[in-house]
Amino acid sequence: MKNLLLFALLIGLTFSLNAQDTDAANDYNKWQARLRLISVIPSPGDDIDGADVDLSTAFVPELDFTYFFNKNWAAELILGTTKHDVDLDVDGVGALDLGHVWLLPPTLNLQYHFYASNFKPYVGAGVNYTIFYGVDEGDLDDIEYDNAFGFSLQAGLDYTLNDKWFLNLDIKQLFLKTDVTVNGDPDTSEVSIDPLIVGLGVGMKF
């Protein structure tokens, strides 16, 4: 317990000194916004015997907003939606078309930013809540996806162009599972989506 309290005290002291130094420097903007083109690459898996789920890769625009608590610590809210074609590869039968589904996964990450001249790398972690909508059942009569919470890891790099604009490269890994119900069957199947998200875009400080 003493070691835990000492560790917490050291973290708090470090955070406090960093905040004071940062606020004194006053060289950061509290708000930033980025517009990225992202590639969403699912890594699907399932618990269905004799069958494998496949989800297509999607390319879409994405918008995010970042609020800086101080020079290093920030929170980022990521907004975007993607459409994925879904297939089920059944052993001995072949591919079954499961139509498509739209995903809306707002994600909130806590970030730590580093500074090296015009480069500002960062890492982050957080949570997302994915909403499944716009379902097309394909060859089935009915298919439902349960909305679900997931976790997020992130690494990225900002490159400063001037006092207002910067370029951005960002990589995220979402850990996401959903329960799928087919044709009203009371037994659900657990499907892992776990998308890798790679984005490139431009940002603005304000």
mmCIF file with all atom_site columns, C-alpha atoms in Angstrom, residues 8-200:
data_model
loop_
_atom_site.group_PDB
_atom_site.id
_atom_site.type_symbol
_atom_site.label_atom_id
_atom_site.label_alt_id
_atom_site.label_comp_id
_atom_site.label_asym_id
_atom_site.label_entity_id
_atom_site.label_seq_id
_atom_site.pdbx_PDB_ins_code
_atom_site.Cartn_x
_atom_site.Cartn_y
_atom_site.Cartn_z
_atom_site.occupancy
_atom_site.B_iso_or_equiv
_atom_site.pdbx_formal_charge
_atom_site.auth_seq_id
_atom_site.auth_comp_id
_atom_site.auth_asym_id
_atom_site.auth_atom_id
_atom_site.pdbx_PDB_model_num
ATOM 1   C CA . ALA A 1 8   ? 0.557   7.805   -7.073  1.00 0.00 ? 8   ALA A CA 1
ATOM 2   C CA . LEU A 1 9   ? 2.238   10.772  -5.351  1.00 0.00 ? 9   LEU A CA 1
ATOM 3   C CA . LEU A 1 10  ? 5.129   10.721  -7.835  1.00 0.00 ? 10  LEU A CA 1
ATOM 4   C CA . ILE A 1 11  ? 2.743   10.607  -10.785 1.00 0.00 ? 11  ILE A CA 1
ATOM 5   C CA . GLY A 1 12  ? 0.741   13.505  -9.359  1.00 0.00 ? 12  GLY A CA 1
ATOM 6   C CA . LEU A 1 13  ? 3.885   15.558  -8.694  1.00 0.00 ? 13  LEU A CA 1
ATOM 7   C CA . THR A 1 14  ? 5.220   14.895  -12.195 1.00 0.00 ? 14  THR A CA 1
ATOM 8   C CA . PHE A 1 15  ? 1.898   15.861  -13.733 1.00 0.00 ? 15  PHE A CA 1
ATOM 9   C CA . SER A 1 16  ? 1.730   19.035  -11.637 1.00 0.00 ? 16  SER A CA 1
ATOM 10  C CA . LEU A 1 17  ? 5.279   20.164  -12.511 1.00 0.00 ? 17  LEU A CA 1
ATOM 11  C CA . ASN A 1 18  ? 4.698   19.409  -16.167 1.00 0.00 ? 18  ASN A CA 1
ATOM 12  C CA . ALA A 1 19  ? 1.454   21.408  -16.155 1.00 0.00 ? 19  ALA A CA 1
ATOM 13  C CA . GLN A 1 20  ? 3.108   24.399  -14.480 1.00 0.00 ? 20  GLN A CA 1
ATOM 14  C CA . ASP A 1 21  ? 5.998   24.373  -16.918 1.00 0.00 ? 21  ASP A CA 1
ATOM 15  C CA . THR A 1 22  ? 3.642   24.020  -19.852 1.00 0.00 ? 22  THR A CA 1
ATOM 16  C CA . ASP A 1 23  ? 1.240   26.725  -18.785 1.00 0.00 ? 23  ASP A CA 1
ATOM 17  C CA . ALA A 1 24  ? 4.129   29.084  -18.189 1.00 0.00 ? 24  ALA A CA 1
ATOM 18  C CA . ALA A 1 25  ? 5.430   28.446  -21.696 1.00 0.00 ? 25  ALA A CA 1
ATOM 19  C CA . ASN A 1 26  ? 1.951   29.005  -23.137 1.00 0.00 ? 26  ASN A CA 1
ATOM 20  C CA . ASP A 1 27  ? 3.069   27.564  -26.487 1.00 0.00 ? 27  ASP A CA 1
ATOM 21  C CA . TYR A 1 28  ? 0.237   25.183  -27.256 1.00 0.00 ? 28  TYR A CA 1
ATOM 22  C CA . ASN A 1 29  ? -3.343  25.481  -28.496 1.00 0.00 ? 29  ASN A CA 1
ATOM 23  C CA . LYS A 1 30  ? -6.086  23.979  -26.362 1.00 0.00 ? 30  LYS A CA 1
ATOM 24  C CA . TRP A 1 31  ? -8.124  22.811  -29.362 1.00 0.00 ? 31  TRP A CA 1
ATOM 25  C CA . GLN A 1 32  ? -7.155  21.026  -32.563 1.00 0.00 ? 32  GLN A CA 1
ATOM 26  C CA . ALA A 1 33  ? -9.198  19.456  -35.350 1.00 0.00 ? 33  ALA A CA 1
ATOM 27  C CA . ARG A 1 34  ? -8.084  16.992  -38.009 1.00 0.00 ? 34  ARG A CA 1
ATOM 28  C CA . LEU A 1 35  ? -9.633  15.764  -41.233 1.00 0.00 ? 35  LEU A CA 1
ATOM 29  C CA . ARG A 1 36  ? -8.194  12.447  -42.353 1.00 0.00 ? 36  ARG A CA 1
ATOM 30  C CA . LEU A 1 37  ? -8.686  9.893   -45.090 1.00 0.00 ? 37  LEU A CA 1
ATOM 31  C CA . ILE A 1 38  ? -8.652  6.562   -43.275 1.00 0.00 ? 38  ILE A CA 1
ATOM 32  C CA . SER A 1 39  ? -8.396  2.938   -44.268 1.00 0.00 ? 39  SER A CA 1
ATOM 33  C CA . VAL A 1 40  ? -10.362 0.617   -41.962 1.00 0.00 ? 40  VAL A CA 1
ATOM 34  C CA . ILE A 1 41  ? -8.967  -2.915  -42.200 1.00 0.00 ? 41  ILE A CA 1
ATOM 35  C CA . PRO A 1 42  ? -10.926 -5.510  -40.191 1.00 0.00 ? 42  PRO A CA 1
ATOM 36  C CA . SER A 1 43  ? -9.266  -8.619  -38.811 1.00 0.00 ? 43  SER A CA 1
ATOM 37  C CA . PRO A 1 44  ? -12.382 -10.763 -38.360 1.00 0.00 ? 44  PRO A CA 1
ATOM 38  C CA . GLY A 1 45  ? -12.767 -13.941 -36.357 1.00 0.00 ? 45  GLY A CA 1
ATOM 39  C CA . ASP A 1 46  ? -15.706 -15.944 -35.054 1.00 0.00 ? 46  ASP A CA 1
ATOM 40  C CA . ASP A 1 47  ? -16.788 -18.862 -32.891 1.00 0.00 ? 47  ASP A CA 1
ATOM 41  C CA . ILE A 1 48  ? -18.734 -20.574 -35.700 1.00 0.00 ? 48  ILE A CA 1
ATOM 42  C CA . ASP A 1 49  ? -17.607 -24.155 -36.320 1.00 0.00 ? 49  ASP A CA 1
ATOM 43  C CA . GLY A 1 50  ? -16.733 -24.822 -39.956 1.00 0.00 ? 50  GLY A CA 1
ATOM 44  C CA . ALA A 1 51  ? -17.136 -21.242 -41.127 1.00 0.00 ? 51  ALA A CA 1
ATOM 45  C CA . ASP A 1 52  ? -15.136 -18.020 -41.294 1.00 0.00 ? 52  ASP A CA 1
ATOM 46  C CA . VAL A 1 53  ? -16.497 -14.478 -41.416 1.00 0.00 ? 53  VAL A CA 1
ATOM 47  C CA . ASP A 1 54  ? -14.883 -11.956 -43.753 1.00 0.00 ? 54  ASP A CA 1
ATOM 48  C CA . LEU A 1 55  ? -15.391 -8.167  -43.736 1.00 0.00 ? 55  LEU A CA 1
ATOM 49  C CA . SER A 1 56  ? -14.219 -5.857  -46.486 1.00 0.00 ? 56  SER A CA 1
ATOM 50  C CA . THR A 1 57  ? -11.768 -2.972  -46.051 1.00 0.00 ? 57  THR A CA 1
ATOM 51  C CA . ALA A 1 58  ? -13.290 0.505   -46.188 1.00 0.00 ? 58  ALA A CA 1
ATOM 52  C CA . PHE A 1 59  ? -11.862 3.914   -47.169 1.00 0.00 ? 59  PHE A CA 1
ATOM 53  C CA . VAL A 1 60  ? -13.696 6.926   -45.723 1.00 0.00 ? 60  VAL A CA 1
ATOM 54  C CA . PRO A 1 61  ? -13.118 10.471  -44.425 1.00 0.00 ? 61  PRO A CA 1
ATOM 55  C CA . GLU A 1 62  ? -12.859 10.906  -40.653 1.00 0.00 ? 62  GLU A CA 1
ATOM 56  C CA . LEU A 1 63  ? -13.061 13.957  -38.408 1.00 0.00 ? 63  LEU A CA 1
ATOM 57  C CA . ASP A 1 64  ? -11.587 14.295  -34.935 1.00 0.00 ? 64  ASP A CA 1
ATOM 58  C CA . PHE A 1 65  ? -11.331 16.958  -32.255 1.00 0.00 ? 65  PHE A CA 1
ATOM 59  C CA . THR A 1 66  ? -8.558  17.146  -29.641 1.00 0.00 ? 66  THR A CA 1
ATOM 60  C CA . TYR A 1 67  ? -8.583  19.102  -26.393 1.00 0.00 ? 67  TYR A CA 1
ATOM 61  C CA . PHE A 1 68  ? -5.254  19.722  -24.608 1.00 0.00 ? 68  PHE A CA 1
ATOM 62  C CA . PHE A 1 69  ? -5.280  19.789  -20.804 1.00 0.00 ? 69  PHE A CA 1
ATOM 63  C CA . ASN A 1 70  ? -1.681  20.991  -20.976 1.00 0.00 ? 70  ASN A CA 1
ATOM 64  C CA . LYS A 1 71  ? 1.163   20.786  -23.472 1.00 0.00 ? 71  LYS A CA 1
ATOM 65  C CA . ASN A 1 72  ? 1.485   16.991  -23.266 1.00 0.00 ? 72  ASN A CA 1
ATOM 66  C CA . TRP A 1 73  ? -1.852  15.527  -22.179 1.00 0.00 ? 73  TRP A CA 1
ATOM 67  C CA . ALA A 1 74  ? -4.898  15.631  -24.434 1.00 0.00 ? 74  ALA A CA 1
ATOM 68  C CA . ALA A 1 75  ? -8.202  13.888  -25.162 1.00 0.00 ? 75  ALA A CA 1
ATOM 69  C CA . GLU A 1 76  ? -9.272  13.088  -28.709 1.00 0.00 ? 76  GLU A CA 1
ATOM 70  C CA . LEU A 1 77  ? -12.807 12.325  -29.929 1.00 0.00 ? 77  LEU A CA 1
ATOM 71  C CA . ILE A 1 78  ? -12.893 10.489  -33.263 1.00 0.00 ? 78  ILE A CA 1
ATOM 72  C CA . LEU A 1 79  ? -15.962 10.592  -35.507 1.00 0.00 ? 79  LEU A CA 1
ATOM 73  C CA . GLY A 1 80  ? -16.503 8.547   -38.654 1.00 0.00 ? 80  GLY A CA 1
ATOM 74  C CA . THR A 1 81  ? -18.654 5.813   -40.156 1.00 0.00 ? 81  THR A CA 1
ATOM 75  C CA . THR A 1 82  ? -17.800 2.912   -42.465 1.00 0.00 ? 82  THR A CA 1
ATOM 76  C CA . LYS A 1 83  ? -19.626 0.386   -44.642 1.00 0.00 ? 83  LYS A CA 1
ATOM 77  C CA . HIS A 1 84  ? -18.368 -3.206  -44.783 1.00 0.00 ? 84  HIS A CA 1
ATOM 78  C CA . ASP A 1 85  ? -19.426 -6.085  -47.031 1.00 0.00 ? 85  ASP A CA 1
ATOM 79  C CA . VAL A 1 86  ? -19.811 -9.310  -45.059 1.00 0.00 ? 86  VAL A CA 1
ATOM 80  C CA . ASP A 1 87  ? -19.249 -12.857 -46.333 1.00 0.00 ? 87  ASP A CA 1
ATOM 81  C CA . LEU A 1 88  ? -19.323 -16.224 -44.590 1.00 0.00 ? 88  LEU A CA 1
ATOM 82  C CA . ASP A 1 89  ? -17.000 -18.902 -45.989 1.00 0.00 ? 89  ASP A CA 1
ATOM 83  C CA . VAL A 1 90  ? -18.576 -22.257 -45.086 1.00 0.00 ? 90  VAL A CA 1
ATOM 84  C CA . ASP A 1 91  ? -16.488 -25.439 -45.344 1.00 0.00 ? 91  ASP A CA 1
ATOM 85  C CA . GLY A 1 92  ? -17.716 -27.629 -48.203 1.00 0.00 ? 92  GLY A CA 1
ATOM 86  C CA . VAL A 1 93  ? -20.285 -25.064 -49.318 1.00 0.00 ? 93  VAL A CA 1
ATOM 87  C CA . GLY A 1 94  ? -18.413 -21.927 -50.309 1.00 0.00 ? 94  GLY A CA 1
ATOM 88  C CA . ALA A 1 95  ? -19.062 -18.236 -49.731 1.00 0.00 ? 95  ALA A CA 1
ATOM 89  C CA . LEU A 1 96  ? -22.403 -17.039 -48.389 1.00 0.00 ? 96  LEU A CA 1
ATOM 90  C CA . ASP A 1 97  ? -23.279 -13.394 -48.991 1.00 0.00 ? 97  ASP A CA 1
ATOM 91  C CA . LEU A 1 98  ? -24.283 -11.708 -45.719 1.00 0.00 ? 98  LEU A CA 1
ATOM 92  C CA . GLY A 1 99  ? -24.874 -8.332  -47.347 1.00 0.00 ? 99  GLY A CA 1
ATOM 93  C CA . HIS A 1 100 ? -23.322 -5.333  -45.655 1.00 0.00 ? 100 HIS A CA 1
ATOM 94  C CA . VAL A 1 101 ? -23.408 -3.359  -42.430 1.00 0.00 ? 101 VAL A CA 1
ATOM 95  C CA . TRP A 1 102 ? -22.524 0.208   -41.432 1.00 0.00 ? 102 TRP A CA 1
ATOM 96  C CA . LEU A 1 103 ? -20.404 0.863   -38.323 1.00 0.00 ? 103 LEU A CA 1
ATOM 97  C CA . LEU A 1 104 ? -20.432 4.091   -36.321 1.00 0.00 ? 104 LEU A CA 1
ATOM 98  C CA . PRO A 1 105 ? -17.640 3.790   -33.700 1.00 0.00 ? 105 PRO A CA 1
ATOM 99  C CA . PRO A 1 106 ? -17.141 7.101   -31.823 1.00 0.00 ? 106 PRO A CA 1
ATOM 100 C CA . THR A 1 107 ? -13.851 6.698   -29.968 1.00 0.00 ? 107 THR A CA 1
ATOM 101 C CA . LEU A 1 108 ? -12.408 8.690   -27.076 1.00 0.00 ? 108 LEU A CA 1
ATOM 102 C CA . ASN A 1 109 ? -8.648  8.423   -26.505 1.00 0.00 ? 109 ASN A CA 1
ATOM 103 C CA . LEU A 1 110 ? -6.402  9.905   -23.825 1.00 0.00 ? 110 LEU A CA 1
ATOM 104 C CA . GLN A 1 111 ? -3.134  10.954  -25.468 1.00 0.00 ? 111 GLN A CA 1
ATOM 105 C CA . TYR A 1 112 ? 0.401   11.908  -24.478 1.00 0.00 ? 112 TYR A CA 1
ATOM 106 C CA . HIS A 1 113 ? 2.251   14.199  -26.919 1.00 0.00 ? 113 HIS A CA 1
ATOM 107 C CA . PHE A 1 114 ? 6.011   14.542  -27.359 1.00 0.00 ? 114 PHE A CA 1
ATOM 108 C CA . TYR A 1 115 ? 7.837   17.459  -28.997 1.00 0.00 ? 115 TYR A CA 1
ATOM 109 C CA . ALA A 1 116 ? 10.850  17.399  -31.347 1.00 0.00 ? 116 ALA A CA 1
ATOM 110 C CA . SER A 1 117 ? 11.175  20.555  -33.445 1.00 0.00 ? 117 SER A CA 1
ATOM 111 C CA . ASN A 1 118 ? 8.353   20.491  -36.048 1.00 0.00 ? 118 ASN A CA 1
ATOM 112 C CA . PHE A 1 119 ? 7.513   16.869  -35.231 1.00 0.00 ? 119 PHE A CA 1
ATOM 113 C CA . LYS A 1 120 ? 4.999   15.976  -32.520 1.00 0.00 ? 120 LYS A CA 1
ATOM 114 C CA . PRO A 1 121 ? 4.591   12.217  -32.041 1.00 0.00 ? 121 PRO A CA 1
ATOM 115 C CA . TYR A 1 122 ? 1.914   10.929  -29.662 1.00 0.00 ? 122 TYR A CA 1
ATOM 116 C CA . VAL A 1 123 ? 0.493   7.745   -28.207 1.00 0.00 ? 123 VAL A CA 1
ATOM 117 C CA . GLY A 1 124 ? -2.981  7.112   -26.855 1.00 0.00 ? 124 GLY A CA 1
ATOM 118 C CA . ALA A 1 125 ? -5.471  4.627   -25.477 1.00 0.00 ? 125 ALA A CA 1
ATOM 119 C CA . GLY A 1 126 ? -9.182  4.746   -24.881 1.00 0.00 ? 126 GLY A CA 1
ATOM 120 C CA . VAL A 1 127 ? -12.639 3.297   -25.437 1.00 0.00 ? 127 VAL A CA 1
ATOM 121 C CA . ASN A 1 128 ? -15.182 3.213   -28.232 1.00 0.00 ? 128 ASN A CA 1
ATOM 122 C CA . TYR A 1 129 ? -18.847 2.356   -28.537 1.00 0.00 ? 129 TYR A CA 1
ATOM 123 C CA . THR A 1 130 ? -19.756 0.900   -31.919 1.00 0.00 ? 130 THR A CA 1
ATOM 124 C CA . ILE A 1 131 ? -23.255 1.252   -33.337 1.00 0.00 ? 131 ILE A CA 1
ATOM 125 C CA . PHE A 1 132 ? -24.246 -1.143  -36.133 1.00 0.00 ? 132 PHE A CA 1
ATOM 126 C CA . TYR A 1 133 ? -26.868 0.159   -38.538 1.00 0.00 ? 133 TYR A CA 1
ATOM 127 C CA . GLY A 1 134 ? -28.025 0.069   -42.172 1.00 0.00 ? 134 GLY A CA 1
ATOM 128 C CA . VAL A 1 135 ? -27.891 -3.740  -42.259 1.00 0.00 ? 135 VAL A CA 1
ATOM 129 C CA . ASP A 1 136 ? -28.413 -5.533  -45.576 1.00 0.00 ? 136 ASP A CA 1
ATOM 130 C CA . GLU A 1 137 ? -29.017 -9.249  -44.910 1.00 0.00 ? 137 GLU A CA 1
ATOM 131 C CA . GLY A 1 138 ? -27.783 -10.533 -48.283 1.00 0.00 ? 138 GLY A CA 1
ATOM 132 C CA . ASP A 1 139 ? -28.697 -14.225 -48.678 1.00 0.00 ? 139 ASP A CA 1
ATOM 133 C CA . LEU A 1 140 ? -30.267 -14.373 -45.204 1.00 0.00 ? 140 LEU A CA 1
ATOM 134 C CA . ASP A 1 141 ? -33.774 -13.441 -44.062 1.00 0.00 ? 141 ASP A CA 1
ATOM 135 C CA . ASP A 1 142 ? -32.597 -11.500 -41.027 1.00 0.00 ? 142 ASP A CA 1
ATOM 136 C CA . ILE A 1 143 ? -29.321 -10.641 -39.309 1.00 0.00 ? 143 ILE A CA 1
ATOM 137 C CA . GLU A 1 144 ? -28.736 -8.438  -36.265 1.00 0.00 ? 144 GLU A CA 1
ATOM 138 C CA . TYR A 1 145 ? -25.524 -7.045  -34.752 1.00 0.00 ? 145 TYR A CA 1
ATOM 139 C CA . ASP A 1 146 ? -25.419 -5.975  -31.095 1.00 0.00 ? 146 ASP A CA 1
ATOM 140 C CA . ASN A 1 147 ? -23.934 -2.555  -30.364 1.00 0.00 ? 147 ASN A CA 1
ATOM 141 C CA . ALA A 1 148 ? -20.790 -3.016  -28.298 1.00 0.00 ? 148 ALA A CA 1
ATOM 142 C CA . PHE A 1 149 ? -18.018 -1.328  -26.304 1.00 0.00 ? 149 PHE A CA 1
ATOM 143 C CA . GLY A 1 150 ? -14.399 -1.836  -27.312 1.00 0.00 ? 150 GLY A CA 1
ATOM 144 C CA . PHE A 1 151 ? -10.897 -0.587  -26.571 1.00 0.00 ? 151 PHE A CA 1
ATOM 145 C CA . SER A 1 152 ? -8.477  1.475   -28.626 1.00 0.00 ? 152 SER A CA 1
ATOM 146 C CA . LEU A 1 153 ? -4.699  1.864   -28.906 1.00 0.00 ? 153 LEU A CA 1
ATOM 147 C CA . GLN A 1 154 ? -3.187  4.680   -30.952 1.00 0.00 ? 154 GLN A CA 1
ATOM 148 C CA . ALA A 1 155 ? 0.095   6.108   -32.233 1.00 0.00 ? 155 ALA A CA 1
ATOM 149 C CA . GLY A 1 156 ? 0.547   9.073   -34.504 1.00 0.00 ? 156 GLY A CA 1
ATOM 150 C CA . LEU A 1 157 ? 2.647   11.974  -35.689 1.00 0.00 ? 157 LEU A CA 1
ATOM 151 C CA . ASP A 1 158 ? 1.860   15.633  -36.350 1.00 0.00 ? 158 ASP A CA 1
ATOM 152 C CA . TYR A 1 159 ? 4.168   17.713  -38.536 1.00 0.00 ? 159 TYR A CA 1
ATOM 153 C CA . THR A 1 160 ? 3.839   21.475  -38.040 1.00 0.00 ? 160 THR A CA 1
ATOM 154 C CA . LEU A 1 161 ? 3.532   23.587  -41.203 1.00 0.00 ? 161 LEU A CA 1
ATOM 155 C CA . ASN A 1 162 ? 2.935   26.941  -39.472 1.00 0.00 ? 162 ASN A CA 1
ATOM 156 C CA . ASP A 1 163 ? 1.258   28.356  -36.365 1.00 0.00 ? 163 ASP A CA 1
ATOM 157 C CA . LYS A 1 164 ? -2.153  27.084  -37.491 1.00 0.00 ? 164 LYS A CA 1
ATOM 158 C CA . TRP A 1 165 ? -1.824  24.114  -39.856 1.00 0.00 ? 165 TRP A CA 1
ATOM 159 C CA . PHE A 1 166 ? -0.150  20.704  -39.595 1.00 0.00 ? 166 PHE A CA 1
ATOM 160 C CA . LEU A 1 167 ? -0.049  17.331  -41.324 1.00 0.00 ? 167 LEU A CA 1
ATOM 161 C CA . ASN A 1 168 ? -1.003  14.133  -39.533 1.00 0.00 ? 168 ASN A CA 1
ATOM 162 C CA . LEU A 1 169 ? -0.313  10.392  -39.772 1.00 0.00 ? 169 LEU A CA 1
ATOM 163 C CA . ASP A 1 170 ? -2.292  8.200   -37.390 1.00 0.00 ? 170 ASP A CA 1
ATOM 164 C CA . ILE A 1 171 ? -2.618  4.472   -36.669 1.00 0.00 ? 171 ILE A CA 1
ATOM 165 C CA . LYS A 1 172 ? -5.220  2.927   -34.367 1.00 0.00 ? 172 LYS A CA 1
ATOM 166 C CA . GLN A 1 173 ? -6.053  -0.603  -33.349 1.00 0.00 ? 173 GLN A CA 1
ATOM 167 C CA . LEU A 1 174 ? -9.603  -1.172  -32.123 1.00 0.00 ? 174 LEU A CA 1
ATOM 168 C CA . PHE A 1 175 ? -10.464 -4.304  -30.157 1.00 0.00 ? 175 PHE A CA 1
ATOM 169 C CA . LEU A 1 176 ? -14.130 -4.917  -30.924 1.00 0.00 ? 176 LEU A CA 1
ATOM 170 C CA . LYS A 1 177 ? -16.497 -7.881  -30.702 1.00 0.00 ? 177 LYS A CA 1
ATOM 171 C CA . THR A 1 178 ? -20.227 -8.142  -31.389 1.00 0.00 ? 178 THR A CA 1
ATOM 172 C CA . ASP A 1 179 ? -22.901 -10.799 -30.904 1.00 0.00 ? 179 ASP A CA 1
ATOM 173 C CA . VAL A 1 180 ? -24.647 -11.679 -34.164 1.00 0.00 ? 180 VAL A CA 1
ATOM 174 C CA . THR A 1 181 ? -28.162 -13.132 -34.393 1.00 0.00 ? 181 THR A CA 1
ATOM 175 C CA . VAL A 1 182 ? -29.201 -14.868 -37.620 1.00 0.00 ? 182 VAL A CA 1
ATOM 176 C CA . ASN A 1 183 ? -32.826 -15.456 -38.681 1.00 0.00 ? 183 ASN A CA 1
ATOM 177 C CA . GLY A 1 184 ? -34.110 -14.969 -35.135 1.00 0.00 ? 184 GLY A CA 1
ATOM 178 C CA . ASP A 1 185 ? -32.105 -17.906 -33.740 1.00 0.00 ? 185 ASP A CA 1
ATOM 179 C CA . PRO A 1 186 ? -31.909 -17.570 -29.916 1.00 0.00 ? 186 PRO A CA 1
ATOM 180 C CA . ASP A 1 187 ? -28.252 -18.671 -30.045 1.00 0.00 ? 187 ASP A CA 1
ATOM 181 C CA . THR A 1 188 ? -25.875 -15.862 -30.987 1.00 0.00 ? 188 THR A CA 1
ATOM 182 C CA . SER A 1 189 ? -22.432 -16.044 -32.591 1.00 0.00 ? 189 SER A CA 1
ATOM 183 C CA . GLU A 1 190 ? -19.557 -13.899 -31.331 1.00 0.00 ? 190 GLU A CA 1
ATOM 184 C CA . VAL A 1 191 ? -17.719 -12.133 -34.136 1.00 0.00 ? 191 VAL A CA 1
ATOM 185 C CA . SER A 1 192 ? -14.442 -10.241 -33.650 1.00 0.00 ? 192 SER A CA 1
ATOM 186 C CA . ILE A 1 193 ? -13.889 -7.278  -35.954 1.00 0.00 ? 193 ILE A CA 1
ATOM 187 C CA . ASP A 1 194 ? -10.683 -5.752  -34.484 1.00 0.00 ? 194 ASP A CA 1
ATOM 188 C CA . PRO A 1 195 ? -10.052 -3.182  -37.240 1.00 0.00 ? 195 PRO A CA 1
ATOM 189 C CA . LEU A 1 196 ? -6.687  -1.566  -37.903 1.00 0.00 ? 196 LEU A CA 1
ATOM 190 C CA . ILE A 1 197 ? -7.263  2.082   -38.854 1.00 0.00 ? 197 ILE A CA 1
ATOM 191 C CA . VAL A 1 198 ? -4.597  3.965   -40.814 1.00 0.00 ? 198 VAL A CA 1
ATOM 192 C CA . GLY A 1 199 ? -5.186  7.647   -41.506 1.00 0.00 ? 199 GLY A CA 1
ATOM 193 C CA . LEU A 1 200 ? -3.473  10.534  -43.277 1.00 0.00 ? 200 LEU A CA 1
#
